[in-house]
PDB file of C-alpha atoms and ligand atoms in Angstrom:
ATOM      1  CA  UNK F   1     115.042  72.081  93.993  1.00  0.00           C
ATOM      2  CA  UNK F   2     114.299  74.189  97.057  1.00  0.00           C
ATOM      3  CA  UNK F   3     114.712  72.968 100.621  1.00  0.00           C
ATOM      4  CA  UNK F   4     112.087  74.668 102.715  1.00  0.00           C
ATOM      5  CA  UNK F   5     110.995  74.553 106.339  1.00  0.00           C
ATOM      6  CA  UNK F   6     107.250  73.831 106.922  1.00  0.00           C
ATOM      7  CA  UNK F   7     106.355  77.495 107.354  1.00  0.00           C
ATOM      8  CA  UNK F   8     108.090  78.574 104.147  1.00  0.00           C
ATOM      9  CA  UNK F   9     106.775  75.596 102.224  1.00  0.00           C
ATOM     10  CA  UNK F  10     103.195  76.668 103.055  1.00  0.00           C
ATOM     11  CA  UNK F  11     104.030  80.218 102.002  1.00  0.00           C
ATOM     12  CA  UNK F  12     105.619  78.942  98.775  1.00  0.00           C
ATOM     13  CA  UNK F  13     102.489  76.951  97.834  1.00  0.00           C
ATOM     14  CA  UNK F  14     100.195  79.880  98.597  1.00  0.00           C
ATOM     15  CA  UNK F  15     102.308  82.190  96.444  1.00  0.00           C
ATOM     16  CA  UNK F  16     102.362  79.768  93.531  1.00  0.00           C
ATOM     17  CA  UNK F  17      98.586  79.344  93.776  1.00  0.00           C
ATOM     18  CA  UNK F  18      97.964  83.092  93.681  1.00  0.00           C
ATOM     19  CA  UNK F  19     100.426  83.544  90.839  1.00  0.00           C
ATOM     20  CA  UNK F  20      98.524  80.995  88.735  1.00  0.00           C
ATOM     21  CA  UNK F  21      95.214  82.737  89.421  1.00  0.00           C
ATOM     22  CA  UNK F  22      96.610  86.148  88.474  1.00  0.00           C
ATOM     23  CA  UNK F  23      98.352  84.782  85.410  1.00  0.00           C
ATOM     24  CA  UNK F  24      95.228  83.265  83.867  1.00  0.00           C
ATOM     25  CA  UNK F  25      93.150  86.341  84.827  1.00  0.00           C
ATOM     26  CA  UNK F  26      90.402  83.911  85.735  1.00  0.00           C
ATOM     27  CA  UNK F  27      88.952  85.249  88.945  1.00  0.00           C
ATOM     28  CA  UNK F  28      88.706  88.924  88.134  1.00  0.00           C
ATOM     29  CA  UNK F  29      85.308  90.495  88.544  1.00  0.00           C
ATOM     30  CA  UNK F  30      83.639  87.405  89.964  1.00  0.00           C
ATOM     31  CA  UNK F  31      81.079  87.504  92.769  1.00  0.00           C
ATOM     32  CA  UNK F  32      80.386  83.865  93.444  1.00  0.00           C
ATOM     33  CA  UNK F  33      82.616  80.843  92.833  1.00  0.00           C
ATOM     34  CA  UNK F  34      81.847  77.138  93.298  1.00  0.00           C
ATOM     35  CA  UNK F  35      84.723  75.142  94.805  1.00  0.00           C
ATOM     36  CA  UNK F  36      84.490  71.413  94.064  1.00  0.00           C
ATOM     37  CA  UNK F  37      85.581  69.482  97.153  1.00  0.00           C
ATOM     38  CA  UNK F  38      85.761  65.683  97.167  1.00  0.00           C
ATOM     39  CA  UNK F  39      87.429  65.539 100.599  1.00  0.00           C
ATOM     40  CA  UNK F  40      90.791  64.287  99.311  1.00  0.00           C
ATOM     41  CA  UNK F  41      94.137  66.089  99.676  1.00  0.00           C
ATOM     42  CA  UNK F  42      93.914  68.103  96.440  1.00  0.00           C
ATOM     43  CA  UNK F  43      90.444  69.515  96.929  1.00  0.00           C
ATOM     44  CA  UNK F  44      91.045  70.221 100.635  1.00  0.00           C
ATOM     45  CA  UNK F  45      94.164  72.209  99.659  1.00  0.00           C
ATOM     46  CA  UNK F  46      92.093  73.966  96.991  1.00  0.00           C
ATOM     47  CA  UNK F  47      89.348  74.910  99.448  1.00  0.00           C
ATOM     48  CA  UNK F  48      91.739  76.429 101.992  1.00  0.00           C
ATOM     49  CA  UNK F  49      93.687  78.351  99.358  1.00  0.00           C
ATOM     50  CA  UNK F  50      90.499  79.574  97.678  1.00  0.00           C
ATOM     51  CA  UNK F  51      89.121  80.663 101.033  1.00  0.00           C
ATOM     52  CA  UNK F  52      92.182  82.853 101.524  1.00  0.00           C
ATOM     53  CA  UNK F  53      92.137  84.286  98.000  1.00  0.00           C
ATOM     54  CA  UNK F  54      88.373  84.960  98.151  1.00  0.00           C
ATOM     55  CA  UNK F  55      88.888  87.163 101.214  1.00  0.00           C
ATOM     56  CA  UNK F  56      91.652  89.094  99.478  1.00  0.00           C
ATOM     57  CA  UNK F  57      89.839  89.505  96.154  1.00  0.00           C
ATOM     58  CA  UNK F  58      86.384  89.971  97.683  1.00  0.00           C
ATOM     59  CA  UNK F  59      84.213  87.194  96.271  1.00  0.00           C
ATOM     60  CA  UNK F  60      82.054  84.504  97.865  1.00  0.00           C
ATOM     61  CA  UNK F  61      82.858  80.798  97.687  1.00  0.00           C
ATOM     62  CA  UNK F  62      80.378  77.920  97.897  1.00  0.00           C
ATOM     63  CA  UNK F  63      81.704  74.408  98.426  1.00  0.00           C
ATOM     64  CA  UNK F  64      80.207  71.565  96.422  1.00  0.00           C
ATOM     65  CA  UNK F  65      80.614  67.942  97.448  1.00  0.00           C
ATOM     66  CA  UNK F  66      79.042  65.136  95.470  1.00  0.00           C
ATOM     67  CA  UNK F  67      78.246  61.954  97.350  1.00  0.00           C
ATOM     68  CA  UNK F  68      79.006  59.531  94.537  1.00  0.00           C
ATOM     69  CA  UNK F  69      77.854  56.470  96.491  1.00  0.00           C
ATOM     70  CA  UNK F  70      81.169  54.612  96.434  1.00  0.00           C
ATOM     71  CA  UNK F  71      80.764  52.630  99.698  1.00  0.00           C
ATOM     72  CA  UNK F  72      82.951  53.593 102.659  1.00  0.00           C
ATOM     73  CA  UNK F  73      85.145  55.775 100.465  1.00  0.00           C
ATOM     74  CA  UNK F  74      82.290  58.220  99.769  1.00  0.00           C
ATOM     75  CA  UNK F  75      81.148  58.275 103.405  1.00  0.00           C
ATOM     76  CA  UNK F  76      84.638  59.233 104.574  1.00  0.00           C
ATOM     77  CA  UNK F  77      85.168  61.742 101.754  1.00  0.00           C
ATOM     78  CA  UNK F  78      81.917  63.600 102.433  1.00  0.00           C
ATOM     79  CA  UNK F  79      82.623  63.701 106.188  1.00  0.00           C
ATOM     80  CA  UNK F  80      86.080  65.178 105.641  1.00  0.00           C
ATOM     81  CA  UNK F  81      84.746  67.759 103.206  1.00  0.00           C
ATOM     82  CA  UNK F  82      82.110  68.874 105.744  1.00  0.00           C
ATOM     83  CA  UNK F  83      84.765  69.117 108.477  1.00  0.00           C
ATOM     84  CA  UNK F  84      86.749  71.524 106.320  1.00  0.00           C
ATOM     85  CA  UNK F  85      83.696  73.637 105.417  1.00  0.00           C
ATOM     86  CA  UNK F  86      82.830  73.934 109.090  1.00  0.00           C
ATOM     87  CA  UNK F  87      86.402  74.793 110.029  1.00  0.00           C
ATOM     88  CA  UNK F  88      86.349  77.721 107.596  1.00  0.00           C
ATOM     89  CA  UNK F  89      82.674  78.675 108.014  1.00  0.00           C
ATOM     90  CA  UNK F  90      82.130  78.254 104.255  1.00  0.00           C
ATOM     91  CA  UNK F  91      78.638  77.684 102.878  1.00  0.00           C
ATOM     92  CA  UNK F  92      78.302  74.418 101.011  1.00  0.00           C
ATOM     93  CA  UNK F  93      76.024  72.014  99.164  1.00  0.00           C
ATOM     94  CA  UNK F  94      76.111  68.225  99.294  1.00  0.00           C
ATOM     95  CA  UNK F  95      74.567  66.512  96.282  1.00  0.00           C
ATOM     96  CA  UNK F  96      73.729  62.866  96.918  1.00  0.00           C
ATOM     97  CA  UNK F  97      73.808  61.172  93.508  1.00  0.00           C
ATOM     98  CA  UNK F  98      71.600  58.242  94.546  1.00  0.00           C
ATOM     99  CA  UNK F  99      68.985  60.364  96.336  1.00  0.00           C
ATOM    100  CA  UNK F 100      68.935  63.088  93.730  1.00  0.00           C
ATOM    101  CA  UNK F 101      69.184  61.076  90.518  1.00  0.00           C
ATOM    102  CA  UNK F 102      68.404  57.475  91.509  1.00  0.00           C
ATOM    103  CA  UNK F 103      71.756  55.771  90.918  1.00  0.00           C
ATOM    104  CA  UNK F 104      75.243  55.689  92.421  1.00  0.00           C
ATOM    105  CA  UNK F 105      78.716  54.999  91.006  1.00  0.00           C
ATOM    106  CA  UNK F 106      78.544  51.575  92.704  1.00  0.00           C
ATOM    107  CA  UNK F 107      75.321  50.923  90.715  1.00  0.00           C
ATOM    108  CA  UNK F 108      77.149  51.889  87.534  1.00  0.00           C
ATOM    109  CA  UNK F 109      79.991  49.507  88.362  1.00  0.00           C
ATOM    110  CA  UNK F 110      77.492  46.722  88.929  1.00  0.00           C
ATOM    111  CA  UNK F 111      75.033  47.299  86.069  1.00  0.00           C
ATOM    112  CA  UNK F 112      77.099  49.167  83.506  1.00  0.00           C
ATOM    113  CA  UNK F 113      77.133  46.378  80.940  1.00  0.00           C
ATOM    114  CA  UNK F 114      73.440  45.571  81.368  1.00  0.00           C
ATOM    115  CA  UNK F 115      72.646  49.248  80.865  1.00  0.00           C
ATOM    116  CA  UNK F 116      74.660  49.257  77.629  1.00  0.00           C
ATOM    117  CA  UNK F 117      77.244  51.741  78.926  1.00  0.00           C
ATOM    118  CA  UNK F 118      80.525  51.123  77.116  1.00  0.00           C
ATOM    119  CA  UNK F 119      82.628  53.862  78.700  1.00  0.00           C
ATOM    120  CA  UNK F 120      84.915  53.014  81.652  1.00  0.00           C
ATOM    121  CA  UNK F 121      83.598  53.826  85.147  1.00  0.00           C
ATOM    122  CA  UNK F 122      85.938  56.793  85.656  1.00  0.00           C
ATOM    123  CA  UNK F 123      84.888  58.351  82.392  1.00  0.00           C
ATOM    124  CA  UNK F 124      81.191  58.031  83.368  1.00  0.00           C
ATOM    125  CA  UNK F 125      82.027  59.413  86.807  1.00  0.00           C
ATOM    126  CA  UNK F 126      83.698  62.414  85.131  1.00  0.00           C
ATOM    127  CA  UNK F 127      80.572  63.131  83.057  1.00  0.00           C
ATOM    128  CA  UNK F 128      78.418  62.991  86.207  1.00  0.00           C
ATOM    129  CA  UNK F 129      80.694  65.301  88.183  1.00  0.00           C
ATOM    130  CA  UNK F 130      80.924  67.868  85.371  1.00  0.00           C
ATOM    131  CA  UNK F 131      77.128  67.838  84.954  1.00  0.00           C
ATOM    132  CA  UNK F 132      76.385  68.324  88.660  1.00  0.00           C
ATOM    133  CA  UNK F 133      79.039  71.032  89.066  1.00  0.00           C
ATOM    134  CA  UNK F 134      77.697  73.008  86.128  1.00  0.00           C
ATOM    135  CA  UNK F 135      74.081  72.570  87.197  1.00  0.00           C
ATOM    136  CA  UNK F 136      74.723  73.847  90.710  1.00  0.00           C
ATOM    137  CA  UNK F 137      76.811  76.773  89.430  1.00  0.00           C
ATOM    138  CA  UNK F 138      73.993  77.747  87.031  1.00  0.00           C
ATOM    139  CA  UNK F 139      71.285  77.321  89.677  1.00  0.00           C
ATOM    140  CA  UNK F 140      73.013  79.601  92.175  1.00  0.00           C
ATOM    141  CA  UNK F 141      74.287  82.086  89.584  1.00  0.00           C
ATOM    142  CA  UNK F 142      78.011  81.408  90.160  1.00  0.00           C
ATOM    143  CA  UNK F 143      80.571  82.972  87.823  1.00  0.00           C
ATOM    144  CA  UNK F 144      83.100  80.133  87.892  1.00  0.00           C
ATOM    145  CA  UNK F 145      83.806  76.603  89.105  1.00  0.00           C
ATOM    146  CA  UNK F 146      87.240  75.758  90.489  1.00  0.00           C
ATOM    147  CA  UNK F 147      88.439  72.167  90.625  1.00  0.00           C
ATOM    148  CA  UNK F 148      91.379  70.415  92.288  1.00  0.00           C
ATOM    149  CA  UNK F 149      93.128  69.097  89.163  1.00  0.00           C
ATOM    150  CA  UNK F 150      96.818  69.180  89.993  1.00  0.00           C
ATOM    151  CA  UNK F 151     100.098  69.199  88.056  1.00  0.00           C
ATOM    152  CA  UNK F 152     100.158  65.389  87.834  1.00  0.00           C
ATOM    153  CA  UNK F 153      96.660  65.397  86.310  1.00  0.00           C
ATOM    154  CA  UNK F 154      97.724  67.968  83.706  1.00  0.00           C
ATOM    155  CA  UNK F 155     100.862  65.969  82.836  1.00  0.00           C
ATOM    156  CA  UNK F 156      98.722  62.849  82.497  1.00  0.00           C
ATOM    157  CA  UNK F 157      96.138  64.556  80.217  1.00  0.00           C
ATOM    158  CA  UNK F 158      98.876  65.893  77.953  1.00  0.00           C
ATOM    159  CA  UNK F 159     100.545  62.512  77.751  1.00  0.00           C
ATOM    160  CA  UNK F 160      97.411  60.427  77.221  1.00  0.00           C
ATOM    161  CA  UNK F 161      95.823  62.697  74.596  1.00  0.00           C
ATOM    162  CA  UNK F 162      99.121  62.817  72.694  1.00  0.00           C
ATOM    163  CA  UNK F 163      99.549  59.071  72.980  1.00  0.00           C
ATOM    164  CA  UNK F 164      96.069  58.340  71.650  1.00  0.00           C
ATOM    165  CA  UNK F 165      96.192  61.112  69.049  1.00  0.00           C
ATOM    166  CA  UNK F 166      93.157  62.948  70.428  1.00  0.00           C
ATOM    167  CA  UNK F 167      94.410  66.271  69.162  1.00  0.00           C
ATOM    168  CA  UNK F 168      91.196  68.227  69.877  1.00  0.00           C
ATOM    169  CA  UNK F 169      91.183  67.041  73.485  1.00  0.00           C
ATOM    170  CA  UNK F 170      94.871  67.884  73.719  1.00  0.00           C
ATOM    171  CA  UNK F 171      94.207  71.399  72.442  1.00  0.00           C
ATOM    172  CA  UNK F 172      91.420  71.871  74.985  1.00  0.00           C
ATOM    173  CA  UNK F 173      93.630  71.240  78.041  1.00  0.00           C
ATOM    174  CA  UNK F 174      93.834  74.530  79.876  1.00  0.00           C
ATOM    175  CA  UNK F 175      93.873  76.146  83.298  1.00  0.00           C
ATOM    176  CA  UNK F 176      91.014  78.461  82.433  1.00  0.00           C
ATOM    177  CA  UNK F 177      88.000  77.678  80.263  1.00  0.00           C
ATOM    178  CA  UNK F 178      85.788  80.750  79.807  1.00  0.00           C
ATOM    179  CA  UNK F 179      82.017  80.452  80.080  1.00  0.00           C
ATOM    180  CA  UNK F 180      79.833  79.930  77.032  1.00  0.00           C
ATOM    181  CA  UNK F 181      76.127  79.301  76.628  1.00  0.00           C
ATOM    182  CA  UNK F 182      75.015  77.762  79.950  1.00  0.00           C
ATOM    183  CA  UNK F 183      78.487  76.330  80.567  1.00  0.00           C
ATOM    184  CA  UNK F 184      79.978  78.096  83.568  1.00  0.00           C
ATOM    185  CA  UNK F 185      83.701  79.059  83.386  1.00  0.00           C
ATOM    186  CA  UNK F 186      86.128  76.504  84.839  1.00  0.00           C
ATOM    187  CA  UNK F 187      89.460  77.116  86.554  1.00  0.00           C
ATOM    188  CA  UNK F 188      92.183  74.690  87.670  1.00  0.00           C
ATOM    189  CA  UNK F 189      94.332  76.807  90.004  1.00  0.00           C
ATOM    190  CA  UNK F 190      96.356  73.801  91.256  1.00  0.00           C
ATOM    191  CA  UNK F 191      97.689  73.130  87.752  1.00  0.00           C
ATOM    192  CA  UNK F 192     101.248  73.998  88.813  1.00  0.00           C
ATOM    193  CA  UNK F 193     101.118  72.238  92.205  1.00  0.00           C
ATOM    194  CA  UNK F 194     101.906  68.517  92.310  1.00  0.00           C
ATOM    195  CA  UNK F 195     100.047  65.857  94.294  1.00  0.00           C
ATOM    196  CA  UNK F 196     103.113  65.383  96.470  1.00  0.00           C
ATOM    197  CA  UNK F 197     102.914  69.089  97.323  1.00  0.00           C
ATOM    198  CA  UNK F 198      99.174  69.030  98.129  1.00  0.00           C
ATOM    199  CA  UNK F 199      99.807  66.034 100.384  1.00  0.00           C
ATOM    200  CA  UNK F 200     102.568  67.913 102.193  1.00  0.00           C
ATOM    201  CA  UNK F 201     100.368  70.995 102.446  1.00  0.00           C
ATOM    202  CA  UNK F 202      97.449  69.188 104.140  1.00  0.00           C
ATOM    203  CA  UNK F 203      99.810  67.253 106.430  1.00  0.00           C
ATOM    204  CA  UNK F 204     101.790  70.310 107.507  1.00  0.00           C
ATOM    205  CA  UNK F 205      98.637  72.324 108.098  1.00  0.00           C
ATOM    206  CA  UNK F 206      97.030  69.315 109.838  1.00  0.00           C
ATOM    207  CA  UNK F 207      93.892  69.571 107.733  1.00  0.00           C
ATOM    208  CA  UNK F 208      91.319  66.765 107.806  1.00  0.00           C
ATOM    209  CA  UNK F 209      91.230  64.823 104.522  1.00  0.00           C
ATOM    210  CA  UNK F 210      90.366  61.361 103.249  1.00  0.00           C
ATOM    211  CA  UNK F 211      93.678  59.619 102.634  1.00  0.00           C
ATOM    212  CA  UNK F 212      91.856  56.602 101.177  1.00  0.00           C
ATOM    213  CA  UNK F 213      91.855  55.922  97.446  1.00  0.00           C
ATOM    214  CA  UNK F 214      88.716  55.329  95.384  1.00  0.00           C
ATOM    215  CA  UNK F 215      88.381  51.552  94.797  1.00  0.00           C
ATOM    216  CA  UNK F 216      87.825  52.154  91.064  1.00  0.00           C
ATOM    217  CA  UNK F 217      91.100  54.062  90.674  1.00  0.00           C
ATOM    218  CA  UNK F 218      92.958  50.755  90.341  1.00  0.00           C
ATOM    219  CA  UNK F 219      91.121  50.104  87.077  1.00  0.00           C
ATOM    220  CA  UNK F 220      93.008  53.004  85.514  1.00  0.00           C
ATOM    221  CA  UNK F 221      96.166  51.007  84.803  1.00  0.00           C
ATOM    222  CA  UNK F 222      97.459  53.274  82.023  1.00  0.00           C
ATOM    223  CA  UNK F 223      96.999  56.301  84.287  1.00  0.00           C
ATOM    224  CA  UNK F 224      98.965  54.573  87.032  1.00  0.00           C
ATOM    225  CA  UNK F 225     101.836  53.706  84.678  1.00  0.00           C
ATOM    226  CA  UNK F 226     102.117  57.309  83.480  1.00  0.00           C
ATOM    227  CA  UNK F 227     102.037  58.524  87.069  1.00  0.00           C
ATOM    228  CA  UNK F 228     104.839  56.195  88.099  1.00  0.00           C
ATOM    229  CA  UNK F 229     106.928  56.992  85.033  1.00  0.00           C
ATOM    230  CA  UNK F 230     106.588  60.763  85.350  1.00  0.00           C
ATOM    231  CA  UNK F 231     107.487  60.550  89.063  1.00  0.00           C
ATOM    232  CA  UNK F 232     110.538  58.481  88.174  1.00  0.00           C
ATOM    233  CA  UNK F 233     111.608  61.087  85.604  1.00  0.00           C
ATOM    234  CA  UNK F 234     110.948  63.888  88.076  1.00  0.00           C
ATOM    235  CA  UNK F 235     113.321  62.249  90.539  1.00  0.00           C
ATOM    236  CA  UNK F 236     116.059  62.213  87.919  1.00  0.00           C
ATOM    237  CA  UNK F 237     115.268  65.673  86.530  1.00  0.00           C
ATOM    238  CA  UNK F 238     113.698  67.806  89.300  1.00  0.00           C
ATOM    239  CA  UNK F 239     111.255  70.347  87.901  1.00  0.00           C
ATOM    240  CA  UNK F 240     110.560  68.327  84.751  1.00  0.00           C
ATOM    241  CA  UNK F 241     106.798  68.050  85.321  1.00  0.00           C
ATOM    242  CA  UNK F 242     106.196  71.744  85.890  1.00  0.00           C
ATOM    243  CA  UNK F 243     108.411  72.754  82.955  1.00  0.00           C
ATOM    244  CA  UNK F 244     106.612  70.260  80.694  1.00  0.00           C
ATOM    245  CA  UNK F 245     103.154  71.505  81.785  1.00  0.00           C
ATOM    246  CA  UNK F 246     104.101  75.195  81.561  1.00  0.00           C
ATOM    247  CA  UNK F 247     105.649  74.841  78.130  1.00  0.00           C
ATOM    248  CA  UNK F 248     102.579  73.060  76.870  1.00  0.00           C
ATOM    249  CA  UNK F 249      99.916  75.270  78.479  1.00  0.00           C
ATOM    250  CA  UNK F 250     101.599  78.598  77.815  1.00  0.00           C
ATOM    251  CA  UNK F 251     103.465  78.084  74.531  1.00  0.00           C
ATOM    252  CA  UNK F 252     102.057  75.143  72.575  1.00  0.00           C
ATOM    253  CA  UNK F 253      98.395  75.066  73.583  1.00  0.00           C
ATOM    254  CA  UNK F 254      97.453  78.564  72.285  1.00  0.00           C
ATOM    255  CA  UNK F 255      98.793  77.614  68.839  1.00  0.00           C
ATOM    256  CA  UNK F 256      97.111  74.229  68.513  1.00  0.00           C
ATOM    257  CA  UNK F 257      93.871  75.502  70.057  1.00  0.00           C
ATOM    258  CA  UNK F 258      93.285  78.074  67.342  1.00  0.00           C
ATOM    259  CA  UNK F 259      94.181  75.515  64.721  1.00  0.00           C
ATOM    260  CA  UNK F 260      92.149  72.507  65.851  1.00  0.00           C
ATOM    261  CA  UNK F 261      89.257  73.669  68.022  1.00  0.00           C
ATOM    262  CA  UNK F 262      86.113  74.891  66.308  1.00  0.00           C
ATOM    263  CA  UNK F 263      83.331  76.268  68.477  1.00  0.00           C
ATOM    264  CA  UNK F 264      80.639  73.597  68.808  1.00  0.00           C
ATOM    265  CA  UNK F 265      77.072  74.821  68.718  1.00  0.00           C
ATOM    266  CA  UNK F 266      75.418  74.152  72.057  1.00  0.00           C
ATOM    267  CA  UNK F 267      71.690  73.784  72.622  1.00  0.00           C
ATOM    268  CA  UNK F 268      69.413  72.867  75.518  1.00  0.00           C
ATOM    269  CA  UNK F 269      68.954  69.201  76.382  1.00  0.00           C
ATOM    270  CA  UNK F 270      65.322  68.269  75.645  1.00  0.00           C
ATOM    271  CA  UNK F 271      65.023  66.511  79.007  1.00  0.00           C
ATOM    272  CA  UNK F 272      66.852  68.700  81.512  1.00  0.00           C
ATOM    273  CA  UNK F 273      67.599  71.951  79.691  1.00  0.00           C
ATOM    274  CA  UNK F 274      71.343  71.754  80.304  1.00  0.00           C
ATOM    275  CA  UNK F 275      73.812  72.542  77.492  1.00  0.00           C
ATOM    276  CA  UNK F 276      74.603  69.780  75.006  1.00  0.00           C
ATOM    277  CA  UNK F 277      75.674  69.281  71.403  1.00  0.00           C
ATOM    278  CA  UNK F 278      73.004  66.632  70.751  1.00  0.00           C
ATOM    279  CA  UNK F 279      69.259  66.437  71.415  1.00  0.00           C
ATOM    280  CA  UNK F 280      69.642  64.748  74.812  1.00  0.00           C
ATOM    281  CA  UNK F 281      72.687  65.305  77.025  1.00  0.00           C
ATOM    282  CA  UNK F 282      75.054  62.510  78.065  1.00  0.00           C
ATOM    283  CA  UNK F 283      73.913  62.689  81.669  1.00  0.00           C
ATOM    284  CA  UNK F 284      70.205  62.249  80.818  1.00  0.00           C
ATOM    285  CA  UNK F 285      71.013  59.301  78.542  1.00  0.00           C
ATOM    286  CA  UNK F 286      72.975  57.714  81.374  1.00  0.00           C
ATOM    287  CA  UNK F 287      70.230  58.410  83.901  1.00  0.00           C
ATOM    288  CA  UNK F 288      67.580  56.903  81.681  1.00  0.00           C
ATOM    289  CA  UNK F 289      69.662  53.756  80.960  1.00  0.00           C
ATOM    290  CA  UNK F 290      70.400  53.245  84.665  1.00  0.00           C
ATOM    291  CA  UNK F 291      66.770  53.935  85.608  1.00  0.00           C
ATOM    292  CA  UNK F 292      65.545  51.143  83.329  1.00  0.00           C
ATOM    293  CA  UNK F 293      68.049  48.601  84.645  1.00  0.00           C
ATOM    294  CA  UNK F 294      67.451  49.444  88.300  1.00  0.00           C
ATOM    295  CA  UNK F 295      63.661  49.301  87.838  1.00  0.00           C
ATOM    296  CA  UNK F 296      63.908  45.770  86.468  1.00  0.00           C
ATOM    297  CA  UNK F 297      66.319  44.570  89.133  1.00  0.00           C
TER     298      UNK F 297
HETATM  299  S1  Q46 X 301      86.062  59.037  92.019  1.00  0.00           S
HETATM  300 FE1  Q46 X 301      85.171  58.609  90.053  1.00  0.00          FE
HETATM  301 FE2  Q46 X 301      87.762  59.115  90.557  1.00  0.00          FE
HETATM  302 FE3  Q46 X 301      86.640  56.938  91.637  1.00  0.00          FE
HETATM  303  S2  Q46 X 301      85.267  56.387  89.971  1.00  0.00           S
HETATM  304 FE4  Q46 X 301      87.151  57.048  89.002  1.00  0.00          FE
HETATM  305  S3  Q46 X 301      86.761  59.185  88.574  1.00  0.00           S
HETATM  306  S4  Q46 X 301      88.621  57.050  90.640  1.00  0.00           S
HETATM  307  S5  Q46 X 301      88.905  60.978  90.720  1.00  0.00           S
HETATM  308 ZN1   ZN X 302      69.932  66.450  80.023  1.00  0.00          ZN
END
């Protein structure tokens, strides 16, 4: 409900960001942190805020951008991410999915059915991103990975897991996931900052970002409906989204987590050595299925 001038809005966002980090005690005693940067408004905001916090708390950040191979959208996203790294003088890694692993997200969209992949594109894309983030963090010995999930994403996860009755997934929603056997800790420091606020932040600070939308995002119709509905409610009841997310993450989640989540035993994937609950990890299965289809094409 605040009316702020540009300067105080920027200050307000920075304060909220730091407050979240201190609250979840996530970035204490870390030396190296991977910042996942797609080049969109959320991750560009994340990078600039993390850059500031890393100087104050004394740790090193390494940007990670994955070139997913989604036509023009990926070209623009990677370029914007690099512009921001160079602006800040941050070290970074670009992982080209096609060059590194032989397939792109566009290949998945085209050959998904032939490869026997039943999951929606965005769900496959999520698996790929999580795998690459964790692999890089392990390879360089990072203590944590921070991602640009914002308040709207958190509200959506809560709503969709509740709606579909995925209680374990609901219980796992959190701002901070500690590390366990070869899975590097994950932090979502933008959890209490909305997408409208990250957009304002990058615009007011005149930061380069890709304002385009991934062409596959339109396939997420349920996601879009929830987004529209929660924004409509927010207009009528300002502050609803943040109250909803805070109540869930801070009051309800700790109770249901201890009740529903049992520690799964992780082991090394027989192909790549990364952590998995089965013999071969989801990423290797996907890579092998895509490899076969692309070889025969
Ligand atoms: S990049 Fe990947 Fe998103 Fe595009 S394919 Fe879906 S998940 S929409 S954040
Ligand atoms: Zn594997």
